[in-house]
mmCIF file of C-alpha atoms in Angstrom:
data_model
loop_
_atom_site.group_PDB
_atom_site.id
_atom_site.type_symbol
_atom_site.label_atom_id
_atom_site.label_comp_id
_atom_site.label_asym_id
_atom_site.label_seq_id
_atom_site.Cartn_x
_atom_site.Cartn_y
_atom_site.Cartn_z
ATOM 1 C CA UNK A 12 50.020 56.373 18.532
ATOM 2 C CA UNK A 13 50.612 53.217 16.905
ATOM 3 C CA UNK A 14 53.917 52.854 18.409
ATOM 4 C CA UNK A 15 52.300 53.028 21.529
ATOM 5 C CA UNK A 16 50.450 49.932 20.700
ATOM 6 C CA UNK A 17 52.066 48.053 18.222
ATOM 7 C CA UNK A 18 56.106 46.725 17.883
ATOM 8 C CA UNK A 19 57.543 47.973 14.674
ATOM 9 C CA UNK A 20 59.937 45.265 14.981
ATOM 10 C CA UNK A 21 57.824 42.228 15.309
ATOM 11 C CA UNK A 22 54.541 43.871 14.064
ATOM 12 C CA UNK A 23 52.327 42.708 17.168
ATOM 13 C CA UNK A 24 51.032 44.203 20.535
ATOM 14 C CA UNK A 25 53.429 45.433 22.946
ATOM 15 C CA UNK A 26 53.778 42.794 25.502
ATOM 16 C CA UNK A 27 51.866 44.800 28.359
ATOM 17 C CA UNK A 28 48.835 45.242 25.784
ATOM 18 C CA UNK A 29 48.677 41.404 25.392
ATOM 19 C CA UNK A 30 49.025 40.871 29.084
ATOM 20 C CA UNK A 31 45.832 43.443 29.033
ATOM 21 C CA UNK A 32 43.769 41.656 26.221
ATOM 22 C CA UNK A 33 44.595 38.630 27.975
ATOM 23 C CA UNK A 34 42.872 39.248 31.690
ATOM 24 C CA UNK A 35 40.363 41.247 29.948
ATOM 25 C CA UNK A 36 39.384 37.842 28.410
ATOM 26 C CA UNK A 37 40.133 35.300 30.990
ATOM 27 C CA UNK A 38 37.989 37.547 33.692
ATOM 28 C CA UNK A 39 35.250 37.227 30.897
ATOM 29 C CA UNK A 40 34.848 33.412 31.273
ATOM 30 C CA UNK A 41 35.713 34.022 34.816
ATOM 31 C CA UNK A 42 32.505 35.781 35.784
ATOM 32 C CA UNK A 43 30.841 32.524 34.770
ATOM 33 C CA UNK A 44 31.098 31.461 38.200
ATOM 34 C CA UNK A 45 28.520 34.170 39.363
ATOM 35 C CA UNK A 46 26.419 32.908 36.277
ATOM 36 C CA UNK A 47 26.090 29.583 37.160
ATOM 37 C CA UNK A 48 25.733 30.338 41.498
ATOM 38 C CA UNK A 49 22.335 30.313 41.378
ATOM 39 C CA UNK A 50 21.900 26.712 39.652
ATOM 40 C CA UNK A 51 22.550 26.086 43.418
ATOM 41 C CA UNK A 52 20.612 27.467 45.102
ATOM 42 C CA UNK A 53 19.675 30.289 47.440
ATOM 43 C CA UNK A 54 23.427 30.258 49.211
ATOM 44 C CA UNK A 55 25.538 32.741 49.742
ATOM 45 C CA UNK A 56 28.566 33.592 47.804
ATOM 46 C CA UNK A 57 31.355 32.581 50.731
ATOM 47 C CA UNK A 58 29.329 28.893 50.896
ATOM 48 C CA UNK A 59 29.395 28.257 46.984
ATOM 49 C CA UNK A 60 32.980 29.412 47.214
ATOM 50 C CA UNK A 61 34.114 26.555 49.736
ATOM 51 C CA UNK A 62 31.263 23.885 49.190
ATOM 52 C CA UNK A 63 31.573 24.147 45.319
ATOM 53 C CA UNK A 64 35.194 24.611 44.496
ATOM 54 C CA UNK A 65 35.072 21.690 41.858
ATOM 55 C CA UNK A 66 32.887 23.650 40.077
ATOM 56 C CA UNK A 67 34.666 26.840 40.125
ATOM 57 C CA UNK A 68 37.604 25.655 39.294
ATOM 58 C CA UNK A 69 37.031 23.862 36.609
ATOM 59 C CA UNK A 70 35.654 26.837 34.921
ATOM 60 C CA UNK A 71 38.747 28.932 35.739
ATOM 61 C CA UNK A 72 40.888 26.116 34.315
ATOM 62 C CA UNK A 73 38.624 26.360 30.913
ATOM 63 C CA UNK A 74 38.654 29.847 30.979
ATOM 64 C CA UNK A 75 42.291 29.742 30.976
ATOM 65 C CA UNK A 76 42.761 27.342 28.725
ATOM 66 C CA UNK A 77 40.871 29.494 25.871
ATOM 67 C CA UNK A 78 42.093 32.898 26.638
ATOM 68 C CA UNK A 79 45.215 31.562 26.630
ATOM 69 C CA UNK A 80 45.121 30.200 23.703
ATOM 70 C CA UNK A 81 43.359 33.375 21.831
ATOM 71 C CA UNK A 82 45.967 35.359 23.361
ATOM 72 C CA UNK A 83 48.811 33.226 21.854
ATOM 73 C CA UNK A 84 47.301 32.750 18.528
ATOM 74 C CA UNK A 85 46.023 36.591 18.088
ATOM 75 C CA UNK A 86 48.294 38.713 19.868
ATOM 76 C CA UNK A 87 51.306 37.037 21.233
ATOM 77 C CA UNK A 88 51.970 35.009 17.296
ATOM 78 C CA UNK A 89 52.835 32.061 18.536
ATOM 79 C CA UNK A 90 51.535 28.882 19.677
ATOM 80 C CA UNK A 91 49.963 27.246 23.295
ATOM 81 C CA UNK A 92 52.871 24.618 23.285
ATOM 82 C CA UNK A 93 55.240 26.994 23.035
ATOM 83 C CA UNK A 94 54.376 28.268 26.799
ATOM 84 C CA UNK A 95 56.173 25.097 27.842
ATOM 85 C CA UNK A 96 54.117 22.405 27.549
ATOM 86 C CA UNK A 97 55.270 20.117 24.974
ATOM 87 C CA UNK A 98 54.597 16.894 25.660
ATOM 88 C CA UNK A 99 57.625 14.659 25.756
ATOM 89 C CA UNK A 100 59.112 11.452 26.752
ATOM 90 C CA UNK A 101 60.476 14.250 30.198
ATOM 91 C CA UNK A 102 56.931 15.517 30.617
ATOM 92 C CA UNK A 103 55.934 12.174 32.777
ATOM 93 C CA UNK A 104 58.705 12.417 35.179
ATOM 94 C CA UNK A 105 58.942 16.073 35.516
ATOM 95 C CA UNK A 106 55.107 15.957 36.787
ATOM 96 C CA UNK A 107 55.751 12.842 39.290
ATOM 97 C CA UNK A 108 58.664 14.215 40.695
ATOM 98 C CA UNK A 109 57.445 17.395 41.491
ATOM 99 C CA UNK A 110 54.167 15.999 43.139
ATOM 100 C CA UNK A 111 56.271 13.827 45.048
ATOM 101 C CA UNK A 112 58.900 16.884 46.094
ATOM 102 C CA UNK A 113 55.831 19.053 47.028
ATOM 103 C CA UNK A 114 54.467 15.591 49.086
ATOM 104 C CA UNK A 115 58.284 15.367 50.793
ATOM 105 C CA UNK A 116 57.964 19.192 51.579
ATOM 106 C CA UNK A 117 54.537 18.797 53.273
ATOM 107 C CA UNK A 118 55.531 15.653 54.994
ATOM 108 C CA UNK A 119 58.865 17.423 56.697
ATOM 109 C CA UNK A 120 56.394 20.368 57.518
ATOM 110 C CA UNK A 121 54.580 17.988 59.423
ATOM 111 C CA UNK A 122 57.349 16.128 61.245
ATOM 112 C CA UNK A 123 58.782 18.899 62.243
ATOM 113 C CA UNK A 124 55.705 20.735 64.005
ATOM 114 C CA UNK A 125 55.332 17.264 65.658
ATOM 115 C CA UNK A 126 59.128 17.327 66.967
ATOM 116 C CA UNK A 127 59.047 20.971 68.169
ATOM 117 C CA UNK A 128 55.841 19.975 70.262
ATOM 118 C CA UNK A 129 53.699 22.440 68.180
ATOM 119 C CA UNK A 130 50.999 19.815 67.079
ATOM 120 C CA UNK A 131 49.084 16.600 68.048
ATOM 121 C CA UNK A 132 48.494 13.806 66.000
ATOM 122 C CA UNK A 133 44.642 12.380 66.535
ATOM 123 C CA UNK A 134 44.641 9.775 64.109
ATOM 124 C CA UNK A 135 42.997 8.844 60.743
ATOM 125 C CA UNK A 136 39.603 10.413 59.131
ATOM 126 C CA UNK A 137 38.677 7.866 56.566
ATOM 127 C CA UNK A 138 34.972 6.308 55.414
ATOM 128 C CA UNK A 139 33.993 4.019 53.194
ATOM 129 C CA UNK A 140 32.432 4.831 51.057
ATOM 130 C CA UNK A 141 28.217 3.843 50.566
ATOM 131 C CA UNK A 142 25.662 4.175 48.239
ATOM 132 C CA UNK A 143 22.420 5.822 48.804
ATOM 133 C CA UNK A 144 19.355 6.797 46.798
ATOM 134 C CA UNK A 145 20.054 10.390 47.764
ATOM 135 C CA UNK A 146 23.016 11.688 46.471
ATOM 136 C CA UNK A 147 24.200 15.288 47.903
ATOM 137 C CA UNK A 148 27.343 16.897 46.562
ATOM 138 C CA UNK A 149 28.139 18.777 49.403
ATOM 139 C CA UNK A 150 28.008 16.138 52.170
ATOM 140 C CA UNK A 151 29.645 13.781 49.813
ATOM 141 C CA UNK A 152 33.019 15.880 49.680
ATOM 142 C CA UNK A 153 32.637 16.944 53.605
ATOM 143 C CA UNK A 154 34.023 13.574 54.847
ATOM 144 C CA UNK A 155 37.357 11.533 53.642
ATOM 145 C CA UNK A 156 36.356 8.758 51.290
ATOM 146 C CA UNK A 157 38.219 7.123 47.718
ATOM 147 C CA UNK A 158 35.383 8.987 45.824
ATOM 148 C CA UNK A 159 35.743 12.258 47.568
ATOM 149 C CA UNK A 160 39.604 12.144 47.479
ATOM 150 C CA UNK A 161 39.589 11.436 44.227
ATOM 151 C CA UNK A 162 37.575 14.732 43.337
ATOM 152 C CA UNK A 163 39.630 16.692 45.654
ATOM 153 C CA UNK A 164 43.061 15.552 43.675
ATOM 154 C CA UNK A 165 41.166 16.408 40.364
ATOM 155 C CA UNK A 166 40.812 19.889 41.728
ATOM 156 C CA UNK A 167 43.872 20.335 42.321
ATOM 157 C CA UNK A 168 45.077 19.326 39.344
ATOM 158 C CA UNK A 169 42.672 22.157 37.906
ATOM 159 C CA UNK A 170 44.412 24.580 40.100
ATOM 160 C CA UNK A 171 47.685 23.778 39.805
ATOM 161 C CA UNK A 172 47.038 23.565 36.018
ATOM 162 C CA UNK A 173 45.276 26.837 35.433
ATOM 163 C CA UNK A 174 47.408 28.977 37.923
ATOM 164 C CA UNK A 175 50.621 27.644 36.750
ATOM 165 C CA UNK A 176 49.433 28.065 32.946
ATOM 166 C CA UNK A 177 48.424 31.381 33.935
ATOM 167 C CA UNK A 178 51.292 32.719 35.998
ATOM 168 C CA UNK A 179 54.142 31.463 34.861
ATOM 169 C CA UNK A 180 52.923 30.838 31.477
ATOM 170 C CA UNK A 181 51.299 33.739 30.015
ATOM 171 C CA UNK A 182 51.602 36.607 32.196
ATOM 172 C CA UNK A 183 55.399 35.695 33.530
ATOM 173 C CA UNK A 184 56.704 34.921 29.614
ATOM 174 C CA UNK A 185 55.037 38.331 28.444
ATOM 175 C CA UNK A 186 56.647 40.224 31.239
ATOM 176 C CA UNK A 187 60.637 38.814 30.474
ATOM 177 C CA UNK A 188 59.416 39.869 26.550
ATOM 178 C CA UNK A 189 58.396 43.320 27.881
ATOM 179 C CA UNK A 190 60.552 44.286 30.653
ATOM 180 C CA UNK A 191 63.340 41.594 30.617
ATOM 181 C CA UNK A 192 63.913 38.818 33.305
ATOM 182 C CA UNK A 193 65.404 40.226 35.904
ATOM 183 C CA UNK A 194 62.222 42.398 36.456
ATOM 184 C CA UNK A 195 59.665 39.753 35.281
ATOM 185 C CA UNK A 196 61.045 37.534 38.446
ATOM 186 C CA UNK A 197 60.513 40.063 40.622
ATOM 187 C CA UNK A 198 57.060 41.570 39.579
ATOM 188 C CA UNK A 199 56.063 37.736 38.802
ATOM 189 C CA UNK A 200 56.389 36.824 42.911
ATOM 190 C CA UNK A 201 55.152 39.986 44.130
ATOM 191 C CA UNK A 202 52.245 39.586 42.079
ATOM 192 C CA UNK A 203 51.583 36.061 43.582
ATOM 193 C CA UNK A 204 51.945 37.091 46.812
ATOM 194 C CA UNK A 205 49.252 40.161 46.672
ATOM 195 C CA UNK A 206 46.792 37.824 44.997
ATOM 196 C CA UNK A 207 47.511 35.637 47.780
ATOM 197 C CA UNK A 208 46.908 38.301 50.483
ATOM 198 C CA UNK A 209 43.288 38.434 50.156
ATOM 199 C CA UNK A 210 42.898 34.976 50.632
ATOM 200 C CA UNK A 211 41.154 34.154 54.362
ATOM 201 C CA UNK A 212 43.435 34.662 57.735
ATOM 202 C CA UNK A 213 46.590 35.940 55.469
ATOM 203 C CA UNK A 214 49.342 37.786 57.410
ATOM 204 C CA UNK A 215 52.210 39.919 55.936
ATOM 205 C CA UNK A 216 54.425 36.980 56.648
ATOM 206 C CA UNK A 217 52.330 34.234 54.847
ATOM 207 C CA UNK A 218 52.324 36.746 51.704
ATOM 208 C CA UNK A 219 56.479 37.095 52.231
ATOM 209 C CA UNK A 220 56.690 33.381 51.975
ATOM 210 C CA UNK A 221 53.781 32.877 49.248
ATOM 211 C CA UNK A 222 56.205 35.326 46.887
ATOM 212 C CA UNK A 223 59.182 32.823 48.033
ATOM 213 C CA UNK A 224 56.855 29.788 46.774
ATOM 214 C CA UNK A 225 56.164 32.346 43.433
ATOM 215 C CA UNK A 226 59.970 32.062 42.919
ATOM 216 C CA UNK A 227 59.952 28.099 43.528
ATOM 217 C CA UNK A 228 57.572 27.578 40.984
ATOM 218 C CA UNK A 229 59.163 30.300 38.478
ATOM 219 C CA UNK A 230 62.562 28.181 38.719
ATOM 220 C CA UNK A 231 60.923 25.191 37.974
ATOM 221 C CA UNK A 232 60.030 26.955 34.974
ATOM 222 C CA UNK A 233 63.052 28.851 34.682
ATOM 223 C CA UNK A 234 65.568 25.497 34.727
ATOM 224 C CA UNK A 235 63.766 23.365 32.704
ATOM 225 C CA UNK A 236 62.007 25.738 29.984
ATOM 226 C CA UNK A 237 59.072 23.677 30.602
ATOM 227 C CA UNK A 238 55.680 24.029 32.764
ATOM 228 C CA UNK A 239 55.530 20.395 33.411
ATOM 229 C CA UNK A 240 57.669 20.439 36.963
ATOM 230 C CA UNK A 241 55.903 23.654 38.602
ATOM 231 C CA UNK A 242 52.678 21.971 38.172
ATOM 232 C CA UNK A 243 53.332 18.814 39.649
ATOM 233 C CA UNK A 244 54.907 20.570 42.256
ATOM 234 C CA UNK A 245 51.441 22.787 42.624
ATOM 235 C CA UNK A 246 49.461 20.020 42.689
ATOM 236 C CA UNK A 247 51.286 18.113 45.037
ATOM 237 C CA UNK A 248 52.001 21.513 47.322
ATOM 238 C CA UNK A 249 47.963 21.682 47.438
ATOM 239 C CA UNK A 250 46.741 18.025 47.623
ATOM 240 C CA UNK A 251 49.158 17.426 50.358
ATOM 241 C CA UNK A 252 49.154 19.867 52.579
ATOM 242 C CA UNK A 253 45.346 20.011 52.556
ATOM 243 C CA UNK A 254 43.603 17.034 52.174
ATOM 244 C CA UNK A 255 46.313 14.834 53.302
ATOM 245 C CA UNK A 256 48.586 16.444 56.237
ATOM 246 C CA UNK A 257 45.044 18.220 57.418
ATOM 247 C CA UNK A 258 46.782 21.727 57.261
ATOM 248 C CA UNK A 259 44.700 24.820 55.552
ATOM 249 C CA UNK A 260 45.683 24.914 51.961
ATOM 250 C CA UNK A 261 46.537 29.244 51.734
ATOM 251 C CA UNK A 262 43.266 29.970 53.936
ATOM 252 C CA UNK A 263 40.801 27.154 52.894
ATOM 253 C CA UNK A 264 40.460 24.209 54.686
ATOM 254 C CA UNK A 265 38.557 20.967 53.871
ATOM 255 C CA UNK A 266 37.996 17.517 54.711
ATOM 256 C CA UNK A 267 41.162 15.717 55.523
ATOM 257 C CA UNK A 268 42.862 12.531 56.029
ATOM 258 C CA UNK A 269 45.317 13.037 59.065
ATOM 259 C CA UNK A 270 43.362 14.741 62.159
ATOM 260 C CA UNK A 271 46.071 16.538 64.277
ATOM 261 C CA UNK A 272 45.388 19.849 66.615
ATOM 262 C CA UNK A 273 47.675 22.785 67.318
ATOM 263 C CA UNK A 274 49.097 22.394 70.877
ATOM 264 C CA UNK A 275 50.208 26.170 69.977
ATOM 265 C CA UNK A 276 48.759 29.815 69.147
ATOM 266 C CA UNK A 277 51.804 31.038 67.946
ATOM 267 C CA UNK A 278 50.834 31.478 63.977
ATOM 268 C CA UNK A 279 53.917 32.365 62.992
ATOM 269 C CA UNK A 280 54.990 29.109 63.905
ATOM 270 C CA UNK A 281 51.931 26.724 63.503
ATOM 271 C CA UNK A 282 50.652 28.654 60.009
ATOM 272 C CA UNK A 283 47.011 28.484 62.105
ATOM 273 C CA UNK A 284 44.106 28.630 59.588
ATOM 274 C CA UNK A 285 46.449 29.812 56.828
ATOM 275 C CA UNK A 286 48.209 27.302 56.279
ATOM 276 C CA UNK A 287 52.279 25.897 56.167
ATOM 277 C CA UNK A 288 52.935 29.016 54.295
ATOM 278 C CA UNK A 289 52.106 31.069 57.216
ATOM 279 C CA UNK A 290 55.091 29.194 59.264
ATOM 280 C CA UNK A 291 58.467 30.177 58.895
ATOM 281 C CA UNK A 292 59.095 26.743 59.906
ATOM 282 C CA UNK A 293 58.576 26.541 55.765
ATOM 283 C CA UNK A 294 61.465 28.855 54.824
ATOM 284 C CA UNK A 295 64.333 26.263 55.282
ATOM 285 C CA UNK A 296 62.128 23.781 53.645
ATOM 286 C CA UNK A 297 61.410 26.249 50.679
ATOM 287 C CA UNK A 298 65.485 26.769 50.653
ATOM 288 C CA UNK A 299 66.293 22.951 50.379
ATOM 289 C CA UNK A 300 63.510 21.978 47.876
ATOM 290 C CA UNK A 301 65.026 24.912 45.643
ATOM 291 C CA UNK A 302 68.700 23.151 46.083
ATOM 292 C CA UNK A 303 66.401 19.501 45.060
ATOM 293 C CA UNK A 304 65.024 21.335 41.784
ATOM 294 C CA UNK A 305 68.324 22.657 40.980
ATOM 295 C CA UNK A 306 69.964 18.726 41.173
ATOM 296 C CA UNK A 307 67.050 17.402 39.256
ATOM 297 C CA UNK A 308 67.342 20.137 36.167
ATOM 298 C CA UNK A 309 71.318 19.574 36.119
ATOM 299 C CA UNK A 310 70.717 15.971 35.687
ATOM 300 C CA UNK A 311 67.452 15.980 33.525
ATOM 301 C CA UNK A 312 68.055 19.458 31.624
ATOM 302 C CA UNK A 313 72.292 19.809 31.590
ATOM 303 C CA UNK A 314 71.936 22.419 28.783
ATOM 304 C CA UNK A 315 69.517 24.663 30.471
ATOM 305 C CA UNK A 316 71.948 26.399 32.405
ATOM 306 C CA UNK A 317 73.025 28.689 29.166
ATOM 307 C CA UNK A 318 69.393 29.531 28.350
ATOM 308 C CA UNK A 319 68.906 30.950 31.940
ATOM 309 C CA UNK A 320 72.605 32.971 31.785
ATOM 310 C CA UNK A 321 72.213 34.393 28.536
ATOM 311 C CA UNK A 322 68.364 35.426 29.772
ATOM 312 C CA UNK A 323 69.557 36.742 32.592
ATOM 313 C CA UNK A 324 72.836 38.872 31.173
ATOM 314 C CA UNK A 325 71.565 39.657 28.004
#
């Protein structure tokens, strides 16, 4: 029984046990969300979801943070940093230049809907922003203002933070210790894109291309050992396609800076209220940012490239 549980070798969990512990614990502080919904009132679950996603966020990102970091310390051995997110003199640039690859990639998206005649610029949404005596949240972060901006670019640092520190942190570097890499890669994206597939107006297709962005972010990982680049890259992938470009950020939508309409129903080709990754207009754009990342780790990361062989061969 105890080799069921426990490797001999190492004297610790087995890696799927951990990964067990570990959810088992983060869904814990999770269900804090549903603790705290009625400190706002008598509204219903789908309106706290979307008019109080600060808020929920921020506890998944704490929740994260500490079962992460029980996990590592009590069951995995080793430390938090260890994940990949040393802080270093790379750390800086590896964050900018992902947020600014995932603002490029949202950018082209854009362009290129406007060239094939698929969408209509209307203009600019932006307020300034006034003071009142009454205060309310939700109205606040309905229109486009510095303030309200600067919330919604918090959150998705959360996001990008928390997922990325879950995903390809945790779960993904427990996997390649349990089942090898070849395997972790591919259960790693599929797993992305099923969580993804309950997310409002998915499609097959937007799941197919969510488990394409899975494997973006996992090379970002992958080629520079480090966390640092797959979040920027999240963050940027969410604060620009949403509350800049004006496009549905994987089924949510909020307030936005750019106003455009779709001049088409064709969802395959527009991403409709899903989002760019419903398009496949995003697949060639997903296949040149990969060929960016893989120029930026050769320059920034030149011995990274035997890590990721003898991971992948050994």
């Amino acid at each position: 029984m105890k080799n069921i549980l426990v490797n001999a070798k190492v004297k610790r969990l087995k890696a799927g046990w951990r990964i067990l512990l570990f959810l088992l614990i983060f869904f814990t502080f999770s269900s804090l969300i549903f603790i705290v919904k009625p400190l706002f009132g008598a509204i219903t679950k789908r309106a706290f979801l979307e008019d109080y996603s600060l808020i929920i966020v921020s506890i998944l990102a704490f929740g994260a943070t500490v079962s992460v970091y029980l996990s590592r310390k009590f069951w995995d051995k080793k430390t938090f940093i260890s994940l990949g997110l040393e802080w270093n003199k790379q750390t800086i640039k590896d964050l900018v230049f992902g947020f600014i690859l995932s603002g490029l990639m949202a950018a082209v998206f854009f362009l290129l809907l406007l060239l094939f005649g698929l969408l209509e610029f209307n203009g600019f949404n932006f307020q300034e922003s006034s003071l009142s005596n009454s205060f309310n949240f939700v109205h606040f972060m309905s229109v486009v203002t510095v303030g309200s901006m600067g919330l919604m670019l918090l959150e998705h640092i959360l996001v990008g933070y928390w997922e990325e520190l879950v995903f390809r942190g945790y779960i993904f570097q427990n996997i390649v210790e349990g089942l090898g890499i070849k395997i972790a890669i591919i259960v790693s994206c599929l797993l992305y894109g099923l969580i993804h597939y309950a997310n409002p107006n998915a499609t097959i297709l937007s799941s197919i291309i969510i488990i394409g962005f899975g494997f973006l972010r996992l090379y970002g990982y992958l080629s520079t050992q480090m966390l640092w680049l797959s979040m920027g890259m999240h963050i940027g992938w969410n604060f620009f396609q949403g509350p800049i470009f004006g496009f549905a950020a994987s089924g949510h939508k909020k307030a936005t800076l750019l106003q455009h309409s779709f001049l088409s129903d064709r969802h395959y080709l527009t991403g409709g209220e899903f989002g760019p990754e419903g398009s496949v207009f995003i697949i060639p754009i997903l296949i040149l940012t990969l060929l960016v990342m893989k120029w930026y780790s050769k320059k920034n990361y030149p011995n990274i490239k035997k890590v990721i062989a003898n991971a992948l061969y050994n």
